[in-house]
XYZ file of C-alpha atoms in Angstrom:
500
model
C -71.648 -54.226 250.780
C -69.049 -51.532 251.389
C -65.426 -52.395 252.054
C -62.231 -50.485 252.669
C -59.267 -51.949 250.794
C -56.028 -50.024 251.160
C -53.829 -52.705 249.615
C -54.970 -52.478 245.991
C -52.125 -51.288 243.788
C -51.223 -50.810 240.155
C -49.096 -53.959 240.147
C -51.636 -56.502 238.941
C -51.848 -58.799 235.969
C -54.943 -57.218 234.397
C -54.658 -56.156 230.791
C -51.160 -57.420 229.960
C -52.194 -60.104 227.479
C -52.341 -59.999 223.690
C -55.927 -58.752 223.710
C -55.006 -55.705 225.776
C -51.985 -55.078 223.586
C -54.316 -55.171 220.590
C -56.539 -52.580 222.232
C -53.519 -50.337 222.752
C -52.632 -50.608 219.069
C -56.197 -49.772 218.081
C -56.275 -46.730 220.333
C -52.954 -45.535 218.966
C -54.027 -45.774 215.350
C -57.652 -44.648 215.483
C -58.392 -42.049 212.821
C -59.686 -38.672 213.991
C -62.958 -39.100 212.108
C -63.802 -42.187 214.143
C -63.084 -40.608 217.521
C -66.272 -40.346 219.581
C -65.264 -38.560 222.780
C -67.562 -39.126 225.751
C -69.704 -42.228 226.033
C -73.063 -42.079 224.359
C -71.797 -40.231 221.302
C -71.400 -43.622 219.700
C -74.331 -45.907 218.872
C -73.912 -48.491 221.619
C -73.094 -48.617 225.311
C -72.206 -52.324 225.372
C -69.110 -53.600 223.587
C -68.041 -57.243 223.245
C -64.742 -58.335 224.709
C -62.697 -61.415 223.986
C -63.192 -64.622 225.947
C -59.783 -64.157 227.553
C -60.646 -60.608 228.656
C -63.951 -61.747 230.173
C -62.208 -64.660 231.878
C -59.543 -62.283 233.176
C -62.171 -60.012 234.710
C -63.891 -62.924 236.463
C -60.571 -64.273 237.677
C -59.537 -60.871 239.027
C -62.793 -60.620 240.993
C -62.350 -64.118 242.387
C -58.765 -63.306 243.421
C -59.803 -60.075 245.123
C -57.749 -57.978 242.716
C -60.810 -55.908 241.828
C -64.139 -55.550 243.649
C -67.053 -57.762 242.690
C -69.746 -56.691 240.280
C -71.317 -53.471 241.656
C -69.474 -53.950 244.970
C -68.476 -50.644 246.590
C -64.939 -50.213 247.938
C -63.074 -47.140 249.114
C -60.101 -45.856 251.073
C -60.417 -45.487 254.842
C -60.720 -41.707 254.656
C -63.823 -41.783 252.420
C -67.374 -42.409 253.623
C -70.215 -43.166 251.220
C -73.153 -41.202 252.611
C -75.870 -41.647 250.007
C -76.873 -42.909 246.586
C -80.004 -41.779 244.749
C -80.745 -44.076 241.789
C -81.991 -42.806 238.455
C -85.726 -42.306 238.276
C -87.786 -40.774 235.458
C -84.760 -39.992 233.296
C -83.372 -43.243 231.922
C -80.479 -41.831 229.874
C -76.831 -41.546 230.873
C -76.187 -39.252 233.836
C -73.734 -36.485 232.937
C -72.434 -33.271 234.523
C -73.281 -31.424 237.778
C -73.742 -27.833 238.938
C -74.525 -26.383 242.368
C -76.343 -23.441 243.890
C -77.099 -22.940 247.569
C -78.744 -26.080 248.876
C -79.376 -27.490 245.398
C -77.488 -29.772 243.037
C -78.363 -29.857 239.346
C -77.674 -33.135 237.565
C -77.538 -33.455 233.796
C -78.844 -36.532 232.024
C -79.001 -37.331 228.307
C -82.807 -37.214 228.686
C -82.976 -33.909 230.614
C -81.977 -32.794 234.099
C -82.805 -33.390 237.754
C -82.722 -31.008 240.705
C -81.774 -32.298 244.167
C -82.177 -30.673 247.567
C -78.831 -31.403 249.271
C -79.478 -29.449 252.498
C -79.000 -32.825 254.208
C -76.168 -34.490 252.249
C -76.927 -37.824 253.897
C -80.430 -37.812 252.410
C -80.707 -35.804 249.166
C -84.249 -35.331 247.909
C -85.492 -34.955 244.362
C -87.122 -31.562 243.816
C -87.961 -31.927 240.120
C -87.073 -33.813 236.948
C -87.303 -32.260 233.491
C -87.597 -34.406 230.382
C -85.718 -32.685 227.543
C -83.646 -35.143 225.466
C -80.414 -33.997 223.828
C -76.950 -35.404 224.404
C -75.057 -34.605 226.621
C -77.152 -32.050 228.453
C -74.030 -30.482 229.946
C -75.422 -28.232 232.674
C -74.671 -24.978 234.516
C -76.571 -22.382 236.556
C -76.323 -18.650 237.239
C -78.885 -16.784 239.319
C -82.335 -17.839 238.148
C -81.056 -19.288 234.879
C -80.078 -22.849 233.979
C -78.182 -23.659 230.786
C -78.260 -26.974 228.937
C -76.075 -28.090 226.012
C -77.488 -30.078 223.087
C -74.929 -31.865 220.943
C -77.139 -34.334 219.138
C -78.941 -33.390 215.958
C -82.647 -32.850 216.729
C -85.797 -32.204 214.708
C -86.305 -28.845 216.465
C -85.347 -26.978 219.658
C -88.268 -28.205 221.755
C -88.124 -30.713 224.593
C -90.330 -32.980 222.468
C -87.805 -33.123 219.616
C -86.672 -36.337 218.001
C -83.355 -37.387 216.491
C -82.757 -36.109 212.953
C -79.647 -36.304 210.734
C -77.266 -33.336 210.842
C -77.240 -33.419 207.030
C -80.730 -31.872 207.070
C -80.748 -28.080 207.186
C -83.787 -27.982 209.485
C -81.978 -29.936 212.211
C -81.170 -28.111 215.444
C -78.340 -28.230 218.016
C -77.182 -25.635 220.540
C -78.018 -24.099 223.937
C -81.277 -24.252 225.881
C -82.069 -21.825 228.692
C -84.458 -22.426 231.591
C -85.830 -20.173 234.329
C -85.313 -21.966 237.657
C -86.719 -19.329 240.008
C -89.269 -22.024 240.892
C -87.138 -25.138 241.447
C -90.188 -27.381 241.373
C -91.291 -26.086 238.000
C -88.379 -25.031 235.763
C -89.566 -23.080 232.732
C -88.003 -23.321 229.274
C -87.458 -19.742 228.074
C -84.989 -19.651 225.181
C -82.883 -21.595 222.697
C -79.863 -20.527 220.665
C -78.597 -22.586 217.745
C -74.795 -22.815 217.486
C -72.476 -24.138 214.804
C -71.854 -27.869 215.357
C -74.112 -27.815 218.426
C -72.910 -27.538 222.025
C -70.963 -30.482 223.399
C -70.067 -28.540 226.532
C -70.303 -24.902 227.573
C -68.652 -22.550 230.043
C -70.178 -19.508 231.735
C -68.431 -16.149 232.040
C -70.946 -14.399 234.291
C -71.098 -10.610 234.563
C -73.573 -8.390 236.405
C -76.064 -7.699 233.618
C -75.188 -10.500 231.238
C -74.022 -14.071 231.166
C -71.575 -14.942 228.411
C -71.497 -18.565 227.316
C -68.477 -20.091 225.607
C -69.792 -22.993 223.544
C -67.442 -25.880 222.745
C -68.213 -28.106 219.764
C -66.271 -29.995 217.127
C -66.192 -32.532 214.270
C -67.531 -30.501 211.332
C -68.349 -32.011 207.953
C -68.893 -30.570 204.504
C -72.170 -32.539 204.496
C -73.507 -30.725 207.589
C -75.181 -27.425 206.594
C -74.780 -25.967 210.099
C -71.390 -27.451 210.940
C -68.930 -26.607 208.197
C -65.141 -27.038 208.373
C -62.671 -25.822 209.467
C -64.603 -24.809 212.659
C -61.477 -23.687 214.527
C -63.168 -21.639 217.244
C -65.947 -21.343 219.795
C -69.375 -19.727 219.717
C -69.947 -16.880 222.183
C -73.524 -16.341 223.377
C -74.642 -13.236 225.275
C -77.606 -13.736 227.622
C -79.202 -10.628 229.222
C -80.195 -11.726 232.722
C -83.413 -9.682 232.700
C -84.360 -10.778 229.187
C -82.938 -14.263 228.549
C -85.289 -14.676 225.595
C -82.980 -12.221 223.777
C -79.976 -14.524 224.069
C -77.960 -14.635 220.860
C -74.602 -15.570 219.374
C -72.401 -12.445 219.384
C -69.242 -13.912 217.913
C -67.179 -16.887 216.807
C -63.562 -16.192 217.800
C -61.097 -18.344 215.880
C -58.613 -19.895 218.303
C -56.624 -21.858 215.699
C -56.164 -19.674 212.633
C -54.821 -21.444 209.571
C -55.025 -21.628 205.818
C -57.413 -23.789 203.819
C -60.316 -26.028 204.756
C -58.324 -27.751 207.520
C -57.504 -24.521 209.378
C -54.985 -24.523 212.222
C -54.432 -26.673 215.254
C -53.162 -30.230 215.483
C -53.415 -31.990 212.091
C -53.903 -35.389 213.730
C -53.222 -38.519 211.703
C -51.270 -39.389 209.626
C -48.911 -36.636 210.824
C -49.612 -37.511 214.465
C -51.003 -41.082 214.629
C -53.505 -41.739 217.378
C -54.080 -38.024 218.023
C -57.362 -36.274 217.288
C -57.310 -33.567 214.664
C -58.272 -30.207 216.174
C -61.606 -29.127 214.695
C -62.913 -27.166 217.666
C -62.738 -27.493 221.458
C -64.146 -30.107 223.791
C -64.168 -28.078 226.990
C -63.031 -24.730 228.357
C -62.418 -23.631 231.932
C -62.345 -19.963 232.872
C -60.803 -18.332 235.924
C -62.595 -14.938 235.935
C -60.632 -13.567 238.890
C -57.463 -13.820 236.780
C -59.054 -13.102 233.348
C -57.724 -16.475 232.197
C -59.111 -19.503 230.429
C -57.704 -22.901 229.530
C -58.972 -24.866 226.569
C -58.905 -28.610 225.979
C -59.266 -28.691 222.219
C -59.018 -32.229 220.848
C -55.357 -32.234 219.728
C -54.277 -29.065 221.546
C -54.191 -27.443 224.966
C -54.388 -23.650 225.064
C -54.084 -20.815 227.548
C -55.916 -17.600 226.710
C -56.955 -14.224 228.083
C -60.630 -13.319 228.595
C -60.149 -9.670 229.601
C -62.538 -8.929 226.754
C -65.018 -11.832 227.079
C -66.349 -11.373 223.542
C -62.843 -11.478 222.062
C -60.663 -14.069 223.879
C -56.963 -13.997 222.994
C -54.749 -17.084 222.855
C -51.535 -16.741 224.907
C -49.996 -20.197 224.432
C -50.724 -23.466 222.665
C -49.238 -26.898 223.445
C -49.469 -30.442 222.084
C -48.519 -33.872 223.408
C -48.332 -36.206 220.437
C -46.772 -39.025 222.431
C -49.261 -39.645 225.242
C -52.370 -37.505 224.657
C -55.036 -38.716 222.211
C -57.880 -36.286 222.976
C -57.539 -33.143 225.119
C -60.772 -33.296 227.091
C -60.893 -30.818 229.988
C -58.818 -28.377 232.042
C -58.519 -27.269 235.670
C -56.476 -24.372 237.092
C -54.941 -24.513 240.529
C -55.877 -21.702 242.905
C -52.751 -19.604 242.256
C -53.276 -19.861 238.491
C -49.717 -21.066 237.996
C -50.724 -24.607 236.937
C -53.244 -26.265 234.639
C -54.308 -29.912 234.743
C -55.401 -31.177 231.328
C -57.123 -34.550 230.907
C -56.686 -37.018 228.062
C -59.864 -38.955 227.259
C -58.156 -41.809 225.440
C -60.756 -44.079 223.860
C -63.546 -41.510 224.181
C -64.667 -42.644 227.618
C -65.909 -45.965 226.281
C -62.704 -48.012 226.449
C -60.803 -49.927 229.106
C -57.608 -47.883 229.406
C -56.767 -48.276 233.105
C -54.633 -51.375 232.710
C -50.971 -52.328 232.477
C -50.962 -52.458 228.679
C -51.986 -48.807 228.338
C -49.659 -47.758 231.166
C -49.544 -44.757 233.509
C -49.081 -41.934 230.977
C -51.973 -42.449 228.536
C -55.598 -41.747 229.391
C -54.159 -39.676 232.225
C -53.883 -36.106 233.492
C -51.097 -33.886 232.220
C -49.848 -31.287 234.710
C -48.503 -28.040 233.251
C -46.912 -25.136 235.092
C -47.696 -21.628 233.847
C -44.452 -19.661 233.686
C -43.793 -16.053 232.743
C -46.058 -13.030 232.850
C -48.862 -11.436 230.881
C -49.114 -12.373 227.224
C -45.694 -14.040 227.431
C -46.868 -16.831 229.762
C -46.097 -20.381 228.666
C -47.456 -23.826 229.517
C -44.590 -26.094 230.619
C -45.201 -29.826 231.060
C -44.217 -31.293 234.453
C -45.822 -34.713 234.897
C -48.692 -37.179 234.481
C -51.215 -38.531 236.973
C -53.282 -41.689 236.621
C -55.171 -43.678 239.233
C -52.908 -46.346 240.798
C -55.513 -49.154 240.534
C -55.924 -51.265 237.450
C -59.440 -51.972 236.249
C -60.804 -54.957 234.340
C -60.898 -54.988 230.552
C -64.701 -54.879 230.835
C -64.584 -51.475 232.608
C -64.453 -48.186 230.720
C -61.948 -46.065 232.616
C -60.076 -42.865 231.747
C -59.476 -39.392 233.191
C -62.676 -37.324 233.305
C -64.339 -34.409 235.142
C -63.072 -33.104 238.481
C -62.618 -30.004 240.623
C -60.264 -28.415 243.117
C -60.561 -29.046 246.839
C -59.962 -25.604 248.425
C -56.986 -25.958 250.776
C -54.608 -23.010 251.117
C -51.042 -23.739 250.109
C -51.917 -27.093 248.496
C -53.060 -28.220 245.069
C -55.678 -30.895 245.685
C -58.265 -32.246 243.298
C -61.123 -34.745 243.209
C -61.778 -36.408 239.873
C -64.091 -38.915 238.182
C -62.627 -41.851 236.264
C -65.791 -43.564 234.967
C -65.605 -47.171 236.256
C -62.285 -46.289 237.836
C -64.440 -44.427 240.358
C -63.497 -41.244 242.199
C -59.921 -40.229 243.011
C -58.646 -37.512 245.355
C -55.083 -36.521 244.540
C -52.369 -34.009 245.390
C -50.425 -32.192 242.642
C -48.694 -29.626 244.859
C -45.476 -31.075 243.444
C -46.316 -30.932 239.736
C -43.808 -33.634 238.845
C -44.802 -36.048 241.647
C -48.601 -36.175 242.020
C -50.041 -38.743 244.414
C -53.442 -40.155 245.321
C -54.711 -39.610 248.869
C -58.245 -41.095 248.733
C -60.511 -43.090 246.419
C -63.959 -44.622 245.923
C -65.192 -47.059 243.296
C -67.686 -49.728 242.356
C -66.855 -53.082 240.857
C -67.468 -53.679 237.151
C -70.953 -53.255 235.747
C -70.331 -56.497 233.861
C -67.618 -59.139 233.630
C -68.923 -60.410 230.286
C -69.056 -57.267 228.121
C -67.651 -53.766 228.307
C -70.734 -51.803 229.369
C -70.317 -48.045 229.732
C -70.835 -46.822 233.289
C -69.139 -45.231 236.266
C -68.585 -41.726 237.601
C -69.016 -38.994 234.963
C -68.292 -36.081 237.296
C -66.929 -35.816 240.831
C -66.886 -32.344 242.427
C -66.175 -30.900 245.864
C -68.884 -28.515 247.069
C -69.270 -27.064 250.567
C -67.729 -29.912 252.511
C -68.802 -32.923 250.457
C -67.958 -34.728 247.231
C -70.838 -35.204 244.813
C -70.604 -37.645 241.929
C -72.978 -38.414 239.066
C -72.674 -42.070 238.088
C -73.740 -42.773 234.501
C -75.849 -45.777 235.468
C -76.055 -45.957 239.256
C -77.211 -42.421 240.065
C -76.208 -39.562 242.340
C -73.580 -40.295 245.024
C -72.555 -38.269 248.082
C -69.145 -38.883 249.666
C -67.526 -37.437 252.789
C -63.769 -37.012 252.925
C -62.221 -37.196 256.392
C -58.525 -36.364 256.128
C -56.357 -33.828 257.938
C -54.938 -32.739 254.582
C -58.365 -31.641 253.363
C -60.323 -30.857 256.549
C -59.745 -27.093 256.246
C -61.701 -27.094 252.968
C -64.902 -27.586 254.967
C -64.687 -23.951 256.062
C -65.031 -22.742 252.473
C -68.650 -22.254 251.435
C -69.767 -21.077 248.019
C -73.190 -19.747 247.021
C -72.822 -21.286 243.563
C -70.454 -23.598 241.703
C -70.083 -24.296 238.009
C -66.764 -26.108 237.947
C -65.805 -24.872 234.478
C -66.220 -21.302 235.805
C -63.665 -21.649 238.573
C -64.162 -19.473 241.641
C -61.470 -17.740 243.637
C -62.042 -19.820 246.762
C -60.154 -17.497 249.123
C -61.054 -14.034 247.804
């Protein structure tokens, strides 16, 4: 059943009890070593909650404060066009990429290709079994790139889990030829230090450069040694992808000793992740800029020389940010939205106890010119709907909606659903549309919800961890002009210049 409920607001009783306050304390004091950003990095997807939290979730459903289990609700300006459930790939659904009439959907067990020529009825073209968390995905021309950030026995698609303490273990980038969408062909693999949690393409004519983000080194990991304060750069010749190789490891956080530079985390900054690498990078090639979300730090850097990126500015938020997760530029490149993945994507942080400034987006203006540009904080944005304490909910992956003169974004919030919001006024962001499902469970906290939500050629596409591939249509005068913008390809972390 699909309902439209405009009256739901932040002012609800969910999460204000002692149990929620205890969760807040735990999130504030978690040690960096125990941080497991992004669901699935930890060993379990189901987490027990207290009896009072479970009772609160059931009571909230009964009172109409939140939708019922798996019930779909949305604002009046959103239409749910389609849902394609998971099929051969049983793992968590993850990120999305787009090319022409195709959508490419990552899954912890591989990837799936959809024909989206009719957004109301997407069709599966192929499914590729190739396990390796998270299988972060991107495409360029006839090449598809897949991140592996779980220690495997080898680089094949038949690999099995193997401890990172063993030298023979493998993590890194996999490359496929997708010239035949029905039969993708595995053509190359490149091992990278600490694996590849996410990656970002910097495409050029003859080559594709890949910035590989990874983190959490250990002296016991032969291929992931501390301090690990940088990113791996892979060069892929388009005509000979089998020759792909690491061409550098630029250090973004120089420092002395085994701990290197960057945010020291606890005990200096309690509740903040120590910076031991980056989680995600977004590049804006038209402006030779990149923004990095690097655990305890946000950075702005130049990519004029793609093999040797140069940091311009570095910021921290040791009050409200626990884990800098991702970044998005606005079209004019005078703002960056950074996300804080408080609780690693597996916690219930969209409640009154956590509040509006944690597990949220941080909006920063870019001021100044050239290498003297600075990131200046302006405000926070968090969805204005509380979720149950059995729902994992926090800021996650999103993209711009291309409207001239406005800064509009669509974003996934796990079980908080999909939010469309306006940050034209950096200090006063506001939501203009939303879509969500009710809790996966009212008895336990079971990881689920929207991993990614991106705007592509007139529609919003979302990959739900458990429920599958969703297509939404936004009908709003504030965003209608975006329908005229059509791209041949979209990897959100390689932001296009929509109006060039």
